[in-house]
Coordinates of C-alpha atoms in Angstrom, one line a residue:
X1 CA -8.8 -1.6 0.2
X2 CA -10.8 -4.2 -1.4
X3 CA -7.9 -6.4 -2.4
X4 CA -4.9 -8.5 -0.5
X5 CA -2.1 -7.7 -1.6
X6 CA 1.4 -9.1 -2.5
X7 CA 4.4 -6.9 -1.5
X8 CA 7.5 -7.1 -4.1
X9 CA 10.6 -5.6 -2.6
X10 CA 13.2 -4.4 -5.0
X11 CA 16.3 -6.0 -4.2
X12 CA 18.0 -4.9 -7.3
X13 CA 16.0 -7.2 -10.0
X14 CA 16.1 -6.6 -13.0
X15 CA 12.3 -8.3 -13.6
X16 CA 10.6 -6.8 -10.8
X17 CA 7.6 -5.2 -13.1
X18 CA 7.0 -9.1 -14.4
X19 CA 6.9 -10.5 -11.3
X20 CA 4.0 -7.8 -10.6
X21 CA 2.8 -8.9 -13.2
X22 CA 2.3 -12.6 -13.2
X23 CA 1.1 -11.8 -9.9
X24 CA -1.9 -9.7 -11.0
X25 CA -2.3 -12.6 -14.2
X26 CA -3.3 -15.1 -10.9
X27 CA -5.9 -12.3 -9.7
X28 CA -3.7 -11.1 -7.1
X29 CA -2.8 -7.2 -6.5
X30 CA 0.4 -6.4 -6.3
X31 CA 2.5 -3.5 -5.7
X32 CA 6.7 -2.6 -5.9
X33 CA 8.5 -1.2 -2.8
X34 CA 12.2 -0.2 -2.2
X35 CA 14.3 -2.4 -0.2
X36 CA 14.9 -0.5 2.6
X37 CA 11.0 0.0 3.6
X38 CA 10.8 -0.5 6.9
X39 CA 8.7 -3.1 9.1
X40 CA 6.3 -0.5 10.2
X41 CA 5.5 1.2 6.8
X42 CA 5.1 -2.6 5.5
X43 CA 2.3 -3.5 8.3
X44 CA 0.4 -0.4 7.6
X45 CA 0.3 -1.3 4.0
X46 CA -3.3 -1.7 3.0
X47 CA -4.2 -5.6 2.7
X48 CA -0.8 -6.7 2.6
X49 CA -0.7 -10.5 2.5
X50 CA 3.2 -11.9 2.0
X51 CA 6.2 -10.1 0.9
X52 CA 8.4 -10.9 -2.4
X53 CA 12.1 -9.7 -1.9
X54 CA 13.5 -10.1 -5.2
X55 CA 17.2 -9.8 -5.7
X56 CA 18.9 -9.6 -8.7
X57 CA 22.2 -8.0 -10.4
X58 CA 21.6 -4.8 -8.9
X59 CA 22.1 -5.4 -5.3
X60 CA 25.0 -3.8 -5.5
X61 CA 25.3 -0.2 -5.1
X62 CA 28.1 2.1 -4.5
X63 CA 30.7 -0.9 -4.1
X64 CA 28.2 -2.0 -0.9
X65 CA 25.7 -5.1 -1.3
X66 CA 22.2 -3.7 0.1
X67 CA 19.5 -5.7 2.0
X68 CA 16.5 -6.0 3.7
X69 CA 15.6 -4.7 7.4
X70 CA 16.2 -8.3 9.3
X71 CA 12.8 -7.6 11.1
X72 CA 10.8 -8.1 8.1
X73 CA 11.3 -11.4 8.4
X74 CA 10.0 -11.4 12.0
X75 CA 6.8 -9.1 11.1
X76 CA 4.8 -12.1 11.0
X77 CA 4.5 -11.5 7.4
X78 CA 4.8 -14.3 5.1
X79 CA 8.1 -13.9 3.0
X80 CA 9.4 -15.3 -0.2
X81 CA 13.2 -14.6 -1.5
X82 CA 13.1 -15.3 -5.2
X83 CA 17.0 -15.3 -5.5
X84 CA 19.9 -16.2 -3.4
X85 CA 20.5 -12.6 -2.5
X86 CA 18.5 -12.5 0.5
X87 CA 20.1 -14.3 3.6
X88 CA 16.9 -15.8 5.4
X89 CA 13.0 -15.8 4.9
X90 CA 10.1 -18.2 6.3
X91 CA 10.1 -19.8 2.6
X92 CA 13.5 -19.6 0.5
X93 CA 14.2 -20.1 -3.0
X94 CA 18.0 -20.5 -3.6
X95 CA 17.1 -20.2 -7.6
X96 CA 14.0 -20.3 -9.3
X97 CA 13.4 -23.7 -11.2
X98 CA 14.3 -23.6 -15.0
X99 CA 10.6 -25.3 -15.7
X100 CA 8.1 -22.5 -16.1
X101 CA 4.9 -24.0 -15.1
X102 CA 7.2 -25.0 -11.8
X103 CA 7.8 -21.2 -11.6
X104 CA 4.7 -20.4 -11.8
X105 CA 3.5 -23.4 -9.3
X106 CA 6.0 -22.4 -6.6
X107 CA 4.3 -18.7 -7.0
X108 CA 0.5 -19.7 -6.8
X109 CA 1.8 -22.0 -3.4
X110 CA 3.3 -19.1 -2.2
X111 CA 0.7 -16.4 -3.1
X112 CA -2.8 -19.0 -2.3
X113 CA -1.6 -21.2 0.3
X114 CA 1.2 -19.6 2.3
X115 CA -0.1 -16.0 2.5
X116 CA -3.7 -17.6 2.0
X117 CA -4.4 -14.3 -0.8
X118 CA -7.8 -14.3 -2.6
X119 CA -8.2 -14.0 -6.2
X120 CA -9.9 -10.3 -5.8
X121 CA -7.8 -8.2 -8.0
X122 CA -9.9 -6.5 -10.9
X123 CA -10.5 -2.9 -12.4
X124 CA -14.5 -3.2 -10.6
X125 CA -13.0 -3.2 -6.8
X126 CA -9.5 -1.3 -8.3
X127 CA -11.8 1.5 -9.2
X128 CA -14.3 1.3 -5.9
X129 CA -11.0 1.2 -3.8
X130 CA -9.1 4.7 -5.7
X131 CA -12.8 6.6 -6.0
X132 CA -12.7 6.2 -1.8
X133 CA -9.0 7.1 -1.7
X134 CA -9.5 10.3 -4.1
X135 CA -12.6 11.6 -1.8
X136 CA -10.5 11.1 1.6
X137 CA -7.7 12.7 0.0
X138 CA -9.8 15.8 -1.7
X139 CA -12.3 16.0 0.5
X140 CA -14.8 19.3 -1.0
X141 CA -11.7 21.0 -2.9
X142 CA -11.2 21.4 -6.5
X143 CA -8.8 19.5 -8.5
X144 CA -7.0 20.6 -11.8
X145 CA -6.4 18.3 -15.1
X146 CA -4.6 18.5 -18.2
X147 CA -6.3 16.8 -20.8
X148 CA -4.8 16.0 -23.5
X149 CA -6.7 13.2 -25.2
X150 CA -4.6 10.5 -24.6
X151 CA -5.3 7.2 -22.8
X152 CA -3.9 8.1 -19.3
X153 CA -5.3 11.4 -18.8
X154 CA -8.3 10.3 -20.4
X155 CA -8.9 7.1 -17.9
X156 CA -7.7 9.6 -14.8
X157 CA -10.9 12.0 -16.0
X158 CA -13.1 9.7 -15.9
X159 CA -12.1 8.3 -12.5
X160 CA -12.2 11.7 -10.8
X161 CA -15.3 12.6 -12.3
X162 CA -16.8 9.5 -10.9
X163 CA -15.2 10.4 -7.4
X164 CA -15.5 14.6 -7.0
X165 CA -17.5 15.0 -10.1
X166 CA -18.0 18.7 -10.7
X167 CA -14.8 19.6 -7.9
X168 CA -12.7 18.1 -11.4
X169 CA -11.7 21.1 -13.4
X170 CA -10.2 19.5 -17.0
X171 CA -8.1 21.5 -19.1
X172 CA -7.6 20.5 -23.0
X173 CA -5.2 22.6 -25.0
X174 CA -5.5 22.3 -28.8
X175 CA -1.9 23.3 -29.9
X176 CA -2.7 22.4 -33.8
X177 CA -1.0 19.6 -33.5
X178 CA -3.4 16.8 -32.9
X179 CA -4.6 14.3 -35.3
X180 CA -7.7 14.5 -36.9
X181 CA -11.3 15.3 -34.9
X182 CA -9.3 14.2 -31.7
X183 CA -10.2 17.6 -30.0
X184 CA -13.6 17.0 -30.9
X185 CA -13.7 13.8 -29.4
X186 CA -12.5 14.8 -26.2
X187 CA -15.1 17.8 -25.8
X188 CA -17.7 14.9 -26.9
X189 CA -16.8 12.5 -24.4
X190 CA -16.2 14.9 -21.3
X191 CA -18.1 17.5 -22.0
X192 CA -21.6 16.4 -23.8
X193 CA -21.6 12.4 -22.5
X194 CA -19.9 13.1 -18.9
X195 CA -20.7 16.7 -18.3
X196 CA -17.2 17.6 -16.5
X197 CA -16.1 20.8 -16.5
X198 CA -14.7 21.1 -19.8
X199 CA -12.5 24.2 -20.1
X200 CA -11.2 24.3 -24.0
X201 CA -8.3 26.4 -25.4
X202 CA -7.9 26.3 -29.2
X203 CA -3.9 27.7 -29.2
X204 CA -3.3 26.9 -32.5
X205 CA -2.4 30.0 -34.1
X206 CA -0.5 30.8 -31.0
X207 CA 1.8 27.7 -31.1
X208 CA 2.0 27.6 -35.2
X209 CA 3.3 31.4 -34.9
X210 CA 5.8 30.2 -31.9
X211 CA 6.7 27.8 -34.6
X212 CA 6.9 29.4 -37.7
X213 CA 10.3 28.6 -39.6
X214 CA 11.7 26.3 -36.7
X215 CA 13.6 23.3 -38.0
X216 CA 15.6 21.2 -35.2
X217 CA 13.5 18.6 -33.7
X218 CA 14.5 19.6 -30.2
X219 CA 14.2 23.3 -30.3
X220 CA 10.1 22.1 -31.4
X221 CA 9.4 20.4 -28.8
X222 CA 11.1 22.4 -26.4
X223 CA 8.5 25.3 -27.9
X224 CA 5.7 23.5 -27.7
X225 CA 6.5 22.0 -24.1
X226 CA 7.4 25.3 -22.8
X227 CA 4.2 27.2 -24.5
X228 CA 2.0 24.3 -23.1
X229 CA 2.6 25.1 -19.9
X230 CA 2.4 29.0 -20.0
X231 CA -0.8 28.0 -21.6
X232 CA -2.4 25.6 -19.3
X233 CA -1.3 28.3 -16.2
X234 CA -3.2 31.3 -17.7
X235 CA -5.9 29.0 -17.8
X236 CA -5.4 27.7 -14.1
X237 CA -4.7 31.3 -12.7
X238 CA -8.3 32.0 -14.0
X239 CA -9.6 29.4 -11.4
X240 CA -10.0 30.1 -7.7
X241 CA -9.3 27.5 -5.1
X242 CA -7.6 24.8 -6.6
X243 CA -5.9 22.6 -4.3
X244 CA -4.7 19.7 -6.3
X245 CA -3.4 18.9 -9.5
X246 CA -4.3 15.3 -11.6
X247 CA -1.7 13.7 -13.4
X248 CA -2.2 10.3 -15.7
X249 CA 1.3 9.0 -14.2
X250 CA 1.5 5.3 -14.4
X251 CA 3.4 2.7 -13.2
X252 CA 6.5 1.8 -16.4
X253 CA 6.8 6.1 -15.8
X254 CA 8.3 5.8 -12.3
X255 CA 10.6 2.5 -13.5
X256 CA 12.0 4.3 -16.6
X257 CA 12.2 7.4 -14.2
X258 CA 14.9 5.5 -12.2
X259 CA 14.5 3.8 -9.0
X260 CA 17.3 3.3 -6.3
X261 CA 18.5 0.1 -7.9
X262 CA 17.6 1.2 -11.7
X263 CA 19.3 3.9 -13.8
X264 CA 17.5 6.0 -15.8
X265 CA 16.0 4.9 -19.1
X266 CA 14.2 8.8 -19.5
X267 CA 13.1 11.4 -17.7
X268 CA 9.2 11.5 -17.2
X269 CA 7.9 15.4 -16.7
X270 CA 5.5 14.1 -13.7
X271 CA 7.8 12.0 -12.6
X272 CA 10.4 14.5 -10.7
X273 CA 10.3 16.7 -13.2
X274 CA 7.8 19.0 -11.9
X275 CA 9.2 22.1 -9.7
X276 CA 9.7 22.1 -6.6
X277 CA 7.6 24.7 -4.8
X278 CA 4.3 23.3 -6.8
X279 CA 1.9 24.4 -4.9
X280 CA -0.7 21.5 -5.5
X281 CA -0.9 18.3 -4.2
X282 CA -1.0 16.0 -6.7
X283 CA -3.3 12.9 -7.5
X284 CA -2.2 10.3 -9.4
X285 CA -4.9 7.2 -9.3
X286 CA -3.0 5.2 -11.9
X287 CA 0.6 5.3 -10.6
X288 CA 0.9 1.6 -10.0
X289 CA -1.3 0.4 -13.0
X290 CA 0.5 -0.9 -16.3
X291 CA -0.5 0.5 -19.4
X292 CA -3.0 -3.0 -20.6
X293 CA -4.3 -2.5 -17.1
X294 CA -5.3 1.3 -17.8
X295 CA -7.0 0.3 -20.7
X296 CA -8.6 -2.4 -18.8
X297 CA -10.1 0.9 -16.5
X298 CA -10.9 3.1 -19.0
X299 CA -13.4 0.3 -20.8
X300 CA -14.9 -0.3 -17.3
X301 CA -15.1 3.4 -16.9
X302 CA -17.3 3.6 -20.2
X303 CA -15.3 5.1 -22.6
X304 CA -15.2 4.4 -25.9
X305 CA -12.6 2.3 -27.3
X306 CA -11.4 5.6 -30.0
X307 CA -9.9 6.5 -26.6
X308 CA -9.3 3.8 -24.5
X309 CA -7.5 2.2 -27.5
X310 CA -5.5 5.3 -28.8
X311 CA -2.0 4.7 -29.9
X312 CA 0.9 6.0 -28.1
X313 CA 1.3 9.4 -29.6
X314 CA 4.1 12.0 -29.4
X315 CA 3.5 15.4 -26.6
X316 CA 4.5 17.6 -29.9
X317 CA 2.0 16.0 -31.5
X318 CA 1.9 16.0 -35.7
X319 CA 4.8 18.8 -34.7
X320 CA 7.2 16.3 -35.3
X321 CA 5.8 14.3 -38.3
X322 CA 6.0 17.1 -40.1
X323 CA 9.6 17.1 -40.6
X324 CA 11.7 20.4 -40.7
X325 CA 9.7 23.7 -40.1
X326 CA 6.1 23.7 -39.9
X327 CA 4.0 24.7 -42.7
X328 CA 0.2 24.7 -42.1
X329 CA -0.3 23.1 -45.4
X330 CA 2.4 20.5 -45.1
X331 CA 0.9 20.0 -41.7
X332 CA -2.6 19.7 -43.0
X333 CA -1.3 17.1 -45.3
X334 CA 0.4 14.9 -42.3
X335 CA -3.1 15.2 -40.5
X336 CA -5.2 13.8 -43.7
X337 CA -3.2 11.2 -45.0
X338 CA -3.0 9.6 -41.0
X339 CA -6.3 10.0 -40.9
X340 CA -7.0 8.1 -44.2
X341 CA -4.2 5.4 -43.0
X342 CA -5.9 5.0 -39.4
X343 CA -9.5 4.4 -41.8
X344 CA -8.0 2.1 -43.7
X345 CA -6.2 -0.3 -41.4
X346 CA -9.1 -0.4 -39.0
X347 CA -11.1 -1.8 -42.3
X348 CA -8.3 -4.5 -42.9
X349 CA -8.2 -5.4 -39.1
X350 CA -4.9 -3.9 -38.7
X351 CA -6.0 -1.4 -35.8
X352 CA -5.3 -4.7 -33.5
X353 CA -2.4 -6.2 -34.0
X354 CA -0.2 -3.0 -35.4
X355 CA 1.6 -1.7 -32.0
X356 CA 2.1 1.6 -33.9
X357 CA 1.0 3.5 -37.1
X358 CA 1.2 6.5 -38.6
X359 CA 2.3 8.8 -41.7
X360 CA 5.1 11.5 -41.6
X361 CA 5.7 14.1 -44.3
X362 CA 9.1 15.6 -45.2
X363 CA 9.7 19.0 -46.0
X364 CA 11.2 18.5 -49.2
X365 CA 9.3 17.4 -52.9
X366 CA 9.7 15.6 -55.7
X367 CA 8.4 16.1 -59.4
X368 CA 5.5 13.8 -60.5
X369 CA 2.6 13.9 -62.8
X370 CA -0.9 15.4 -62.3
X371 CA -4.0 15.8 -64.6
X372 CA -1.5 15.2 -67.5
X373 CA 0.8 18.0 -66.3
X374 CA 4.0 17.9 -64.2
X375 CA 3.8 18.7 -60.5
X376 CA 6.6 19.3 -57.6
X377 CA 4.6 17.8 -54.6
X378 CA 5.8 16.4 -51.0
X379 CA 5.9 12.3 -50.3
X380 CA 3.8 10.9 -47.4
X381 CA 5.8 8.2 -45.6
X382 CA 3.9 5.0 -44.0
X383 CA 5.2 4.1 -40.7
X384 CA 4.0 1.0 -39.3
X385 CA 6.0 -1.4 -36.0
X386 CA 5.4 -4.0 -33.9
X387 CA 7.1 -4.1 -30.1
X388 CA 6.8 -5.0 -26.8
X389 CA 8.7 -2.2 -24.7
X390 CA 9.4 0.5 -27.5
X391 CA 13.6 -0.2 -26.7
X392 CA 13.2 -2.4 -30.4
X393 CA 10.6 -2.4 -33.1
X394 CA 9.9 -4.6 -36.2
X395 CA 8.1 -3.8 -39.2
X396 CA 4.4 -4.8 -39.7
X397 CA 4.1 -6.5 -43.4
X398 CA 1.1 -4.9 -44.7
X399 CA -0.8 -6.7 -47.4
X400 CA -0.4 -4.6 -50.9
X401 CA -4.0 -4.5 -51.3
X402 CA -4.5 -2.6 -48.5
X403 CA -1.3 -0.7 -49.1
X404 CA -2.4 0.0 -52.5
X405 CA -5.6 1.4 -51.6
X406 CA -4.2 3.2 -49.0
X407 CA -1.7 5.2 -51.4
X408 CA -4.8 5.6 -54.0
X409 CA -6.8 7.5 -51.5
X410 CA -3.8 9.7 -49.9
X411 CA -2.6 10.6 -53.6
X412 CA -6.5 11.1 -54.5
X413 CA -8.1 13.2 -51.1
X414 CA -5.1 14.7 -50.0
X415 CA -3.6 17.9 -51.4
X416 CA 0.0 18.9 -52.6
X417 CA 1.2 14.7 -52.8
X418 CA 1.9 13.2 -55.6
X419 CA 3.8 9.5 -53.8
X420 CA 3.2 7.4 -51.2
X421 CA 6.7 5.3 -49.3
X422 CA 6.3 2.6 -47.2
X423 CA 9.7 3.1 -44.5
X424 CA 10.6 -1.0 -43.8
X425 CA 13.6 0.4 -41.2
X426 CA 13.7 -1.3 -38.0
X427 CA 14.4 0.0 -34.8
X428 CA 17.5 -0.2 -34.2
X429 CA 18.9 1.3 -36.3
X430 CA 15.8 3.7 -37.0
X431 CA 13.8 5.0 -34.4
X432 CA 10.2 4.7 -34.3
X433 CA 9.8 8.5 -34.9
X434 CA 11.0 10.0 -37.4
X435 CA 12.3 12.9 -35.3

């Protein structure tokens, strides 16, 4: 490893993701370890420069307060307790100081002068380290991706193409469900720019059909989950000799998967969700990244910023902005009118400071009026929030003048509509999706 390193160990904080973080702000890596790690596995931690414990509300578990192993403070590590959990360390902090910039002081002392850390943390040496740590762990065997599009499997495919380039077998399902000329993209990217081995599976009829006349939100993306995976394994039985199997898990996965002092915010699928006689070994090169930080690769990796920049987008896909059960013109109508919106706010700017955007059609119509003749056509909704961590959301004021000539394009280019909403519900007590 390229970098020193700053160990946090989770003492039942409830900030310990922040503390990472202001870390890596001064330049510094840092990674998140249980509390019960033990002197041994913490010397053998690449670059390791000083150790963090970070106490906090949690540090109680099961009526019993947990700690430390007392050794760690004998390791000849440098240690820092940032609460008054923690019984003894070579510098203490009973509290931290209300005064920010002292916070912050106290850190950089800590981080530059106790543990005597260099600034080297950045996505160059990030990337050299995890293209040395993919080829040890590989070696000359093949590895299997699904890829989907999105920014994590995307930024994952790129770094393993860069490490094992042609041993990285990528598979991208088309389930009908993705917004417009994203599949496209993806086969321009990987395949014609990066030459990876591109394997491409248009499933749309097959999922549509699975589909057909399916209402509950739930029940649609358990089909499509389900169908996704019986598709991406025909595809990976017709491979021979693949050892190990790429997932885009990131770091906020594993926190809102639960840790040993954290309950469960939701179930991740590659995070203990997958079964448990897999028989890949798994590679996961962004598991301790943030999701600014994987951006941050992906733009030093070369890809464009259609990808690296792509917003947070549901597995179901346009399944479940098309409310109710899936028509293939109802769904054509939710995949031009997005399209038209993302256009449009990228014109006006938008595209960088809206967290979130999209449109959603219902499955239900309304009577308007059309070449001087009544019509009975559906409503495209405009959804549009602001947040930080996706538990709240705020609504984006949008100019009228852009609104208006959003709706005058959606009502003019796209078929079957005949009004345009703008939904101003925050979450709570909306969601952010509308199913």
């Amino acid at each position: 490893m390229k970098q020193d390193m700053i160990v946090i160990l989770d003492l039942g904080s409830t900030d310990n993701t922040g503390l990472a973080r202001e870390i890596r702000g001064l330049g510094v890596y840092s990674e998140i370890y249980p509390h019960d790690i033990t002197p041994d596995q913490l010397k053998n931690l690449p670059g390791i420069k000083g150790v963090i414990i970070n106490g906090g509300p949690n540090h109680i578990i099961d009526g019993t307060a947990i700690d430390v192993n007392p050794e760690i403070y004998s390791s000849g590590i440098p240690v820092m307790a940032a609460s008054h959990q923690t019984a003894q360390c070579q510098l203490s902090l009973e509290s931290w100081p209300n005064d920010e910039k002292a916070k912050e002081q106290l850190l950089k002392n800590f981080v530059f002068d106790t543990c005597c850390a260099q600034p080297n943390w950045n996505m160059k040496n990030f990337i050299d380290d995890q293209i040395e740590l993919i080829r040890r762990q590989v070696g000359d065997k093949k590895v299997l991706l699904a890829l989907s599009g999105g920014v994590d499997s995307s930024v994952v495919a790129a770094l393993l193409i860069k490490a094992v380039g042609k041993q990285l077998y990528c598979v991208h399902v088309n389930h009908g469900l993705m917004r417009k000329g994203e599949s496209q993209s993806v086969i321009e990217v990987f395949q014609n720019q990066l030459d990876a081995n591109l394997i491409y599976v248009d499933a749309t009829d097959r999922f549509l059909d699975k589909l057909a006349g399916v209402a509950d939100p739930e029940q649609k993306r358990k089909i499509i989950g389900a169908e996704f995976i019986r598709v991406f394994e025909e595809e990976a039985r017709k491979l021979e000799g693949i050892d190990f199997l790429a997932q885009g898990t990131i770091y906020p996965d594993i926190v809102e998967s639960g840790t040993k002092t954290a309950k469960v915010v939701k179930s991740h699928h590659n995070v203990g969700g997958l079964p448990e006689d897999l028989k890949f070994q798994l590679v996961e090169p962004l598991k301790q990244l943030f999701k600014d930080e994987v951006r941050a690769c992906g733009k030093e990796l070369g890809l464009p910023d259609e990808m690296v920049y792509r917003q947070p987008f549901p597995g179901p896909g346009l399944g479940v902005r098309c409310l109710g059960a899936i028509t293939r013109d109802r769904l054509e109508a939710v995949r031009e009118s997005d399209a038209i919106l993302r256009e449009e706010f990228k014109k006006a700017g938008l595209d960088k400071t809206v967290w979130q955007y999209f449109t959603i059609v219902p499955d239900f119509k309304s009577v308007g009026v059309r070449d001087n003749a009544r019509c009975f056509d559906w409503p495209v909704i405009i959804r549009a929030v602001n947040t930080i961590d996706a538990m709240t959301a705020a609504i984006e004021p949008i100019d009228y003048d852009v609104l208006g000539k959003i709706t005058d394009r959606i009502l003019k280019e796209v078929k079957n509509v005949n009004r345009v909403c703008y939904d101003i519900s925050p979450k709570p007590t909306a969601t952010i999706e509308w199913e």
